[in-house]
Coordinates of C-alpha atoms and ligand atoms in Angstrom, one line a residue:
M1 CA -6.1 0.9 -6.4
Q2 CA -5.5 -2.7 -5.2
F3 CA -5.9 -3.8 -1.4
A4 CA -5.7 -7.1 0.5
S5 CA -5.3 -8.2 3.9
L6 CA -2.9 -10.9 5.1
G7 CA -5.1 -11.8 8.3
S8 CA -7.7 -10.0 10.5
G9 CA -8.8 -10.7 13.9
S10 CA -7.5 -10.6 17.7
R11 CA -4.5 -12.8 16.8
G12 CA -2.9 -10.4 14.2
N13 CA -3.6 -8.1 11.4
A14 CA -2.0 -6.7 8.3
T15 CA -3.4 -5.2 5.3
L16 CA -1.9 -3.9 2.2
I17 CA -2.8 -1.0 0.0
S18 CA -1.3 -0.5 -3.2
H19 CA -1.0 1.9 -6.1
H20 CA 1.3 2.2 -8.8
K21 CA 4.7 1.1 -7.1
T22 CA 3.6 2.4 -3.6
T23 CA 2.5 -0.7 -1.2
L24 CA 1.7 0.4 2.5
M25 CA 1.5 -2.4 5.0
V26 CA -1.2 -1.2 7.7
D27 CA -0.4 -2.7 11.0
C28 CA 2.3 -5.8 11.2
G29 CA 0.6 -8.1 13.7
F30 CA 2.1 -11.3 12.7
S31 CA 5.7 -12.4 13.2
A32 CA 8.1 -11.2 10.7
K33 CA 8.5 -14.7 9.3
E34 CA 4.6 -15.4 9.3
T35 CA 4.4 -12.0 7.4
E36 CA 7.1 -12.9 4.7
K37 CA 5.3 -16.3 4.5
R38 CA 1.6 -14.7 4.0
L39 CA 3.0 -11.9 1.5
Q40 CA 4.3 -14.8 -0.5
A41 CA 1.0 -16.8 -0.5
I42 CA -0.5 -13.8 -1.9
N43 CA 2.7 -13.6 -4.6
F44 CA 3.9 -10.2 -3.4
D45 CA 7.5 -9.4 -2.7
V46 CA 8.1 -8.3 0.6
N47 CA 11.0 -6.1 -0.9
D48 CA 8.4 -4.1 -2.8
L49 CA 6.8 -2.9 0.7
S50 CA 7.1 1.0 0.9
A51 CA 6.2 1.4 4.4
I52 CA 4.4 0.2 7.6
V53 CA 1.6 2.6 8.7
V54 CA 0.4 1.9 12.4
T55 CA -3.1 2.1 13.6
H56 CA -2.0 1.5 17.2
E57 CA 0.2 -0.7 19.9
H58 CA -1.9 -3.6 20.7
A59 CA -0.1 -6.5 20.0
D60 CA -2.2 -8.0 17.4
H61 CA -1.2 -4.9 15.5
I62 CA 2.4 -4.6 16.1
N63 CA 4.0 -8.0 16.9
G64 CA 6.4 -8.2 13.7
I65 CA 7.0 -4.8 13.4
R66 CA 10.4 -4.4 15.3
V67 CA 12.0 -7.6 13.2
L68 CA 10.4 -6.8 9.5
A69 CA 10.9 -2.9 9.7
R70 CA 14.4 -3.2 10.6
K71 CA 15.3 -6.4 8.1
Y72 CA 14.1 -4.1 5.3
Q73 CA 14.5 -0.9 6.3
L74 CA 11.0 0.2 6.2
P75 CA 9.8 3.6 7.5
I76 CA 7.1 3.2 10.0
Y77 CA 4.2 6.1 10.2
A78 CA 2.9 6.1 13.6
T79 CA 1.1 8.9 16.0
A80 CA 3.5 9.8 18.6
G81 CA 1.4 8.2 21.3
T82 CA 1.4 4.8 19.1
A83 CA 5.6 5.3 18.6
G84 CA 6.4 5.6 22.2
C85 CA 4.7 2.3 22.6
L86 CA 7.0 0.9 19.8
S87 CA 10.6 -0.7 20.8
A88 CA 13.6 1.8 20.6
D89 CA 15.0 -0.4 18.1
V90 CA 12.8 1.2 15.6
S91 CA 12.9 4.7 16.9
G92 CA 15.3 5.8 13.8
L93 CA 12.8 4.4 11.1
I94 CA 9.6 6.1 12.7
E95 CA 7.8 9.0 10.9
E96 CA 5.2 10.7 13.3
F97 CA 2.0 11.9 11.8
S98 CA -1.0 13.9 13.4
C99 CA -4.1 12.3 13.4
H100 CA -5.8 15.4 12.2
D101 CA -3.5 16.2 9.1
S102 CA -3.4 14.2 5.6
F103 CA 0.2 13.4 4.3
E104 CA 1.6 11.4 1.2
I105 CA 3.7 8.4 1.2
Q106 CA 4.9 8.5 -2.7
D107 CA 1.6 7.7 -4.6
I108 CA -0.7 7.0 -1.8
E109 CA -2.6 10.0 0.1
V110 CA -3.1 9.0 3.8
Q111 CA -6.0 10.7 5.8
P112 CA -5.8 9.5 9.4
F113 CA -8.6 10.0 12.1
P114 CA -8.7 9.6 15.6
V115 CA -10.8 6.7 17.2
P116 CA -12.0 5.9 20.5
H117 CA -10.2 2.7 21.5
D118 CA -8.3 1.7 24.6
A119 CA -4.7 2.6 23.1
R120 CA -2.6 5.7 23.6
E121 CA -3.4 7.5 20.5
P122 CA -4.9 5.1 17.9
S123 CA -5.9 6.1 14.4
Q124 CA -7.8 4.3 11.5
F125 CA -7.2 5.8 7.8
V126 CA -8.9 6.3 4.4
F127 CA -6.1 5.9 1.7
S128 CA -6.8 7.5 -1.9
D129 CA -4.8 8.1 -5.0
G130 CA -6.9 11.4 -5.8
Q131 CA -9.3 9.3 -7.6
H132 CA -10.6 6.6 -5.5
R133 CA -10.7 6.4 -1.4
I134 CA -10.1 3.1 0.6
G135 CA -11.5 3.5 4.2
L136 CA -10.4 0.9 6.9
L137 CA -11.9 1.1 10.6
T138 CA -11.1 -1.6 12.9
D139 CA -10.6 -1.3 16.9
V140 CA -12.8 1.0 17.9
G141 CA -15.4 1.2 20.5
M142 CA -18.3 3.3 18.7
T143 CA -18.7 5.6 16.1
T144 CA -18.1 9.7 16.1
P145 CA -19.1 12.3 13.6
V146 CA -15.2 12.3 12.4
I147 CA -15.3 8.7 11.5
E148 CA -18.6 9.0 9.8
Q149 CA -17.5 11.9 7.9
A150 CA -14.3 10.3 6.8
L151 CA -15.7 7.0 5.9
S152 CA -18.4 8.9 3.4
E153 CA -18.1 8.8 -0.3
C154 CA -15.6 5.7 -0.2
D155 CA -15.1 3.2 -3.2
A156 CA -14.1 0.5 -0.9
L157 CA -14.7 -0.3 2.8
M158 CA -13.1 -2.4 5.3
L159 CA -15.1 -2.0 8.2
E160 CA -15.0 -3.9 12.0
A161 CA -17.7 -6.3 12.6
N162 CA -16.1 -7.6 15.8
H163 CA -18.7 -9.6 17.9
D164 CA -22.5 -10.3 17.8
M165 CA -23.7 -8.8 21.1
A166 CA -25.9 -11.7 22.0
M167 CA -22.9 -14.2 21.5
L168 CA -20.5 -12.2 23.5
D169 CA -23.2 -12.1 26.2
N170 CA -23.8 -15.8 26.4
G171 CA -20.3 -16.7 25.6
D172 CA -17.5 -17.9 28.0
Y173 CA -15.3 -14.9 28.2
P174 CA -14.7 -13.5 31.6
E175 CA -17.1 -10.4 32.9
H176 CA -14.2 -8.2 32.4
L177 CA -13.1 -9.1 29.0
K178 CA -17.0 -8.8 28.0
Y179 CA -17.2 -5.3 29.4
R180 CA -13.9 -4.3 28.0
V181 CA -14.8 -5.7 24.3
S182 CA -18.3 -4.3 24.3
G183 CA -17.5 -0.8 25.8
R184 CA -16.9 2.5 24.3
M185 CA -13.3 2.2 23.9
G186 CA -13.5 -1.5 22.7
H187 CA -14.9 -3.0 19.6
L188 CA -17.5 -2.4 17.4
N189 CA -20.6 -4.9 17.4
N190 CA -22.5 -6.1 14.1
V191 CA -25.3 -3.7 15.0
Q192 CA -23.2 -1.0 15.4
S193 CA -21.1 -1.5 12.3
G194 CA -24.4 -2.0 10.3
S195 CA -25.5 1.5 11.6
I196 CA -22.7 3.1 10.6
L197 CA -23.2 1.6 7.0
K198 CA -26.9 3.4 7.1
K199 CA -25.6 6.8 8.1
I200 CA -22.6 7.2 5.5
D201 CA -22.7 8.1 2.1
T202 CA -22.2 4.5 0.3
S203 CA -23.3 5.5 -3.2
R204 CA -19.8 4.9 -4.4
L205 CA -19.0 1.7 -2.4
Q206 CA -17.4 -1.0 -5.0
H207 CA -16.1 -3.0 -2.3
I208 CA -17.3 -4.0 1.6
V209 CA -15.4 -6.2 3.8
A210 CA -16.3 -7.1 7.3
M211 CA -13.1 -7.0 9.2
H212 CA -11.8 -8.4 12.8
L213 CA -14.3 -10.7 13.3
S214 CA -14.1 -12.5 16.8
E215 CA -13.4 -16.3 16.3
K216 CA -15.5 -17.1 19.5
N217 CA -18.3 -14.3 19.6
N218 CA -19.3 -14.0 16.0
S219 CA -20.4 -15.7 12.9
P220 CA -19.9 -14.8 9.5
A221 CA -23.2 -15.6 8.5
I222 CA -24.7 -13.0 10.9
V223 CA -22.0 -10.5 9.7
S224 CA -23.2 -10.8 6.1
R225 CA -26.9 -10.6 7.0
V226 CA -26.6 -7.4 9.0
F227 CA -24.0 -6.1 6.3
A228 CA -26.5 -6.9 3.5
D229 CA -29.4 -5.4 5.5
A230 CA -27.6 -2.1 5.9
L231 CA -26.9 -1.6 2.3
A232 CA -30.1 -3.5 0.8
C233 CA -27.7 -5.6 -1.3
N234 CA -27.3 -9.2 -1.7
E235 CA -25.5 -11.1 1.2
S236 CA -22.8 -12.7 -1.3
W237 CA -21.7 -9.2 -2.1
I238 CA -20.3 -9.2 1.7
G239 CA -16.6 -9.7 1.8
L240 CA -15.4 -11.3 5.0
A241 CA -11.6 -10.9 6.3
K242 CA -10.4 -14.3 7.9
Q243 CA -8.1 -14.6 10.7
D244 CA -5.9 -17.3 8.7
T245 CA -5.7 -16.0 5.1
G246 CA -7.3 -12.5 5.4
F247 CA -8.5 -11.9 1.8
S248 CA -6.9 -11.6 -1.6
W249 CA -6.3 -8.8 -3.9
R250 CA -9.3 -6.3 -4.4
E251 CA -9.4 -3.3 -6.9
T252 CA -11.4 -0.2 -7.0
V253 CA -12.2 0.6 -10.8
N254 CA -13.5 3.6 -12.5
S255 CA -17.2 3.1 -12.6
K256 CA -18.0 5.5 -15.9
Ligands
ZN1 ZN1 -7.0 -5.5 17.2
ZN2 ZN1 -6.7 -2.9 19.5

């Protein structure tokens, strides 16, 4: 399987998961025009998208969805709670799923799982081709046993490292925003994400990419250090998704 990001962070998110002829776009947080531009930048034909899968209704995840889905007639997979927050203009394109049941979109199996976050019915995912598993976890305030079980034994992980606690504390965010971001329904800080990596089975891991980094309240150097400590690996192995460019295609391969 291949995966890539068009950009990650509070100003927009979109992730691509690809296997054979199927390519899913997880979230569509950039305008349709910007999404087309970013797809072009990684040499991907927008007409080859198979579907959009939505994690939750926050603007940084759905900004471009109405225009893009209608223009290319893309099915939108969303929980009932998320679907209820999307524009009525796309109601004919929506395929509802339950957070508790796996489903297939052409060549890719999608295993959703519920997460604590301040949205209606947020969900994150593990994608599989039956052989490799790619886990995605962003926009989550705290870990849960369900999350840790889902993310164990993944071949690739995209994991939120939103903020550094000290930088958030000492930064210029208003108090209510600091409280929201660091709260149990907010976003994972570096240490929380590192402890998830220590808890889960990472023996199959070929890729780790830190996602949804705050541009104000985090530093890539701290994230790399915390993740490398947790995985007992070299810091240079830690991938970092950028707000403006995401990251380019990565691939899971057979290890034996
Ligand atoms: Zn977000
Ligand atoms: Zn969110």
